[in-house]
Structure formats: C-alpha cells, structure tokens
PDB file of C-alpha atoms in Angstrom:
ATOM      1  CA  UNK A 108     -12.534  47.763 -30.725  1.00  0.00           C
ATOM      2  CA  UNK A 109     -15.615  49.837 -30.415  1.00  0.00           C
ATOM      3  CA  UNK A 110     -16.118  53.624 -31.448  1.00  0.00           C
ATOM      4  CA  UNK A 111     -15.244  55.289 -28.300  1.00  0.00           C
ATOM      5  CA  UNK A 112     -12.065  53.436 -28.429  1.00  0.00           C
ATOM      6  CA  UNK A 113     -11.375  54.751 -31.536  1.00  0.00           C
ATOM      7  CA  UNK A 114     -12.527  58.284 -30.825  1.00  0.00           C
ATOM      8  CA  UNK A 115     -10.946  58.435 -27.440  1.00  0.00           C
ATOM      9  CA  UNK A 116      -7.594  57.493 -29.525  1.00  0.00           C
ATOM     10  CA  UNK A 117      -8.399  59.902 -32.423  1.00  0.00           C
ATOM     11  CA  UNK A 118      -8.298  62.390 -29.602  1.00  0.00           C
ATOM     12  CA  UNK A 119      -5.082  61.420 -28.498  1.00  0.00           C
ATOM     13  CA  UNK A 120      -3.070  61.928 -31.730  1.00  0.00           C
ATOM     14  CA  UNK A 121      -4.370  65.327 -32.207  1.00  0.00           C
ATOM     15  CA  UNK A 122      -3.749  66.449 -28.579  1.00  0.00           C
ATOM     16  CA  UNK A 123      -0.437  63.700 -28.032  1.00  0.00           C
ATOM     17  CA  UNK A 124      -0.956  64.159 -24.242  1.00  0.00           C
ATOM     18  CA  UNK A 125      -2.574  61.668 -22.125  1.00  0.00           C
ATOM     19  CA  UNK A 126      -3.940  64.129 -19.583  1.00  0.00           C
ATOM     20  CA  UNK A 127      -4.963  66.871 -22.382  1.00  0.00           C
ATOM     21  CA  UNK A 128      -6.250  64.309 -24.098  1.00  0.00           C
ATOM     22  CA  UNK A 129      -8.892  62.722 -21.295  1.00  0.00           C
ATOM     23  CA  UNK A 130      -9.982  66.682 -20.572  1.00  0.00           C
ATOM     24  CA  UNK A 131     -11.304  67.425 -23.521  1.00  0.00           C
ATOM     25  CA  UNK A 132     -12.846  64.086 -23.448  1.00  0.00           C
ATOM     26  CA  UNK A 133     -14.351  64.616 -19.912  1.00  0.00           C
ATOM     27  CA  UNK A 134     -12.966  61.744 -18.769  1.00  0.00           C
ATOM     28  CA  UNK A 135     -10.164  61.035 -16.207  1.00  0.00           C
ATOM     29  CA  UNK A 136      -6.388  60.104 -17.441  1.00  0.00           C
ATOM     30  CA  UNK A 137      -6.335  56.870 -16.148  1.00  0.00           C
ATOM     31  CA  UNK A 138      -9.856  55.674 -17.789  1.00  0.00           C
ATOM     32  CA  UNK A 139      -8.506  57.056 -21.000  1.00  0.00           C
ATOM     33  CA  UNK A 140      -4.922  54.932 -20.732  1.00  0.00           C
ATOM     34  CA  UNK A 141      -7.242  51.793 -19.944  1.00  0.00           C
ATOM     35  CA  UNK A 142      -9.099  52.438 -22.798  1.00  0.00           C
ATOM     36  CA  UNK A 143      -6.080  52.620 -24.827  1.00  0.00           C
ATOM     37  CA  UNK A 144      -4.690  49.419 -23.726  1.00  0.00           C
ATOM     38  CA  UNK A 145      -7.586  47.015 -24.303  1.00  0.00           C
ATOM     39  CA  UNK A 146      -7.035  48.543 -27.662  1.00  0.00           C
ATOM     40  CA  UNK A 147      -3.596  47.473 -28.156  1.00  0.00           C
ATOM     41  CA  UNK A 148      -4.426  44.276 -26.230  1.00  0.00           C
ATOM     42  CA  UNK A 149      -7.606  43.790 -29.013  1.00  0.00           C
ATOM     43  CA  UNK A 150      -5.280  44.394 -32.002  1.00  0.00           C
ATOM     44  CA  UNK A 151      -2.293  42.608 -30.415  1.00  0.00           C
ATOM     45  CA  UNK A 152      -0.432  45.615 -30.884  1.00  0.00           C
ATOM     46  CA  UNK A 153       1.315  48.797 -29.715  1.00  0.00           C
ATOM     47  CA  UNK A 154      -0.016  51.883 -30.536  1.00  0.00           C
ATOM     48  CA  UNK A 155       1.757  54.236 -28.274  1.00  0.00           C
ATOM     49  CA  UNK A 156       5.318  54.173 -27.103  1.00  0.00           C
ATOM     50  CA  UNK A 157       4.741  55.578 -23.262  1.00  0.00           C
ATOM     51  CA  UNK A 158       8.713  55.550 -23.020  1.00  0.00           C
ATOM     52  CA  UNK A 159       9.172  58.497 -25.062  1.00  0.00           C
ATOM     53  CA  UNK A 160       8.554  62.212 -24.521  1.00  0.00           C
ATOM     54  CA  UNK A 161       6.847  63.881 -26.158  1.00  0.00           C
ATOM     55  CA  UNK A 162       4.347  61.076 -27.058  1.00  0.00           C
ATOM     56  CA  UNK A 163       5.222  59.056 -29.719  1.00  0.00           C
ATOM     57  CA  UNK A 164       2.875  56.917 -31.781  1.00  0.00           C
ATOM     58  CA  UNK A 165       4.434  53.357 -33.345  1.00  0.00           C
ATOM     59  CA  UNK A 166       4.146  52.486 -36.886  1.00  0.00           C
ATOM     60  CA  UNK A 167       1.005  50.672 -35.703  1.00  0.00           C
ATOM     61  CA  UNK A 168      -0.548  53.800 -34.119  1.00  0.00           C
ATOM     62  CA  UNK A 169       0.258  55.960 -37.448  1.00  0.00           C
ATOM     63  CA  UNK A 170      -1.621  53.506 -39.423  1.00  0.00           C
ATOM     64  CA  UNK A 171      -4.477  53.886 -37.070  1.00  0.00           C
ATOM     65  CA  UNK A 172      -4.072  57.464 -37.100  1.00  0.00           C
ATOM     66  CA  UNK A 173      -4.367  57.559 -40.575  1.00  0.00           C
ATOM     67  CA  UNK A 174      -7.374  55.307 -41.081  1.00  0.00           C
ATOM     68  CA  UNK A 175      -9.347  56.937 -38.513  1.00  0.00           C
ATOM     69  CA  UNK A 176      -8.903  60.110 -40.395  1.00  0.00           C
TER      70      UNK A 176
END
C-alpha cells in the first residue's frame, strides 16, 4: 500500500461515492476503483462492500478509516 492508495481511499470515506470521489481527485472512476482493489488485494481484505447503496465500508474499511484519520 503506498500513500496515494491511502489518500485516494481517505477520499472515498469522506465523499462515499466512487465517481465524487475520483473528481475531486482528478482522476477517472475506474482508475480510482483499481486503485482500491490492489488495496484490498495487498491487505487480503475487503474494504468496501460495492453491493450496497449507499456505499458501505466493512469492518475492515472502518478500521482503515479510522487509522488514516
């Protein structure tokens, strides 16, 4: 996990929209869902639950959330 990772995710609880999200990042949705998974797949984990809206975090992602704070 590098810091843009973690920045680009920090982003992504505050906002909890994929596509609001990557705007204010100036980067495109689908660049910011990549970035997102080679998180989870880093950390062997799931952060988000992408079944579910509005857009959930999992216990993992609130610990995340909470660390990166």
């Amino acid at each position: 996990m590098n810091l843009s990772q973690l920045r680009y995710f920090r982003k992504l609880a505050q906002v909890q929209h994929f596509t609001r999200a990557a705007e204010e990042l100036f980067i495109t949705q689908p660049a910011l869902t990549n970035y997102i998974k080679r998180m989870e797949e880093e950390l062997g984990v799931t952060l988000v639950d992408r079944t579910t809206k509005p857009l959930q975090f999992t216990a993992y992602g609130l610990s995340l959330i909470h660390i990166s704070e």
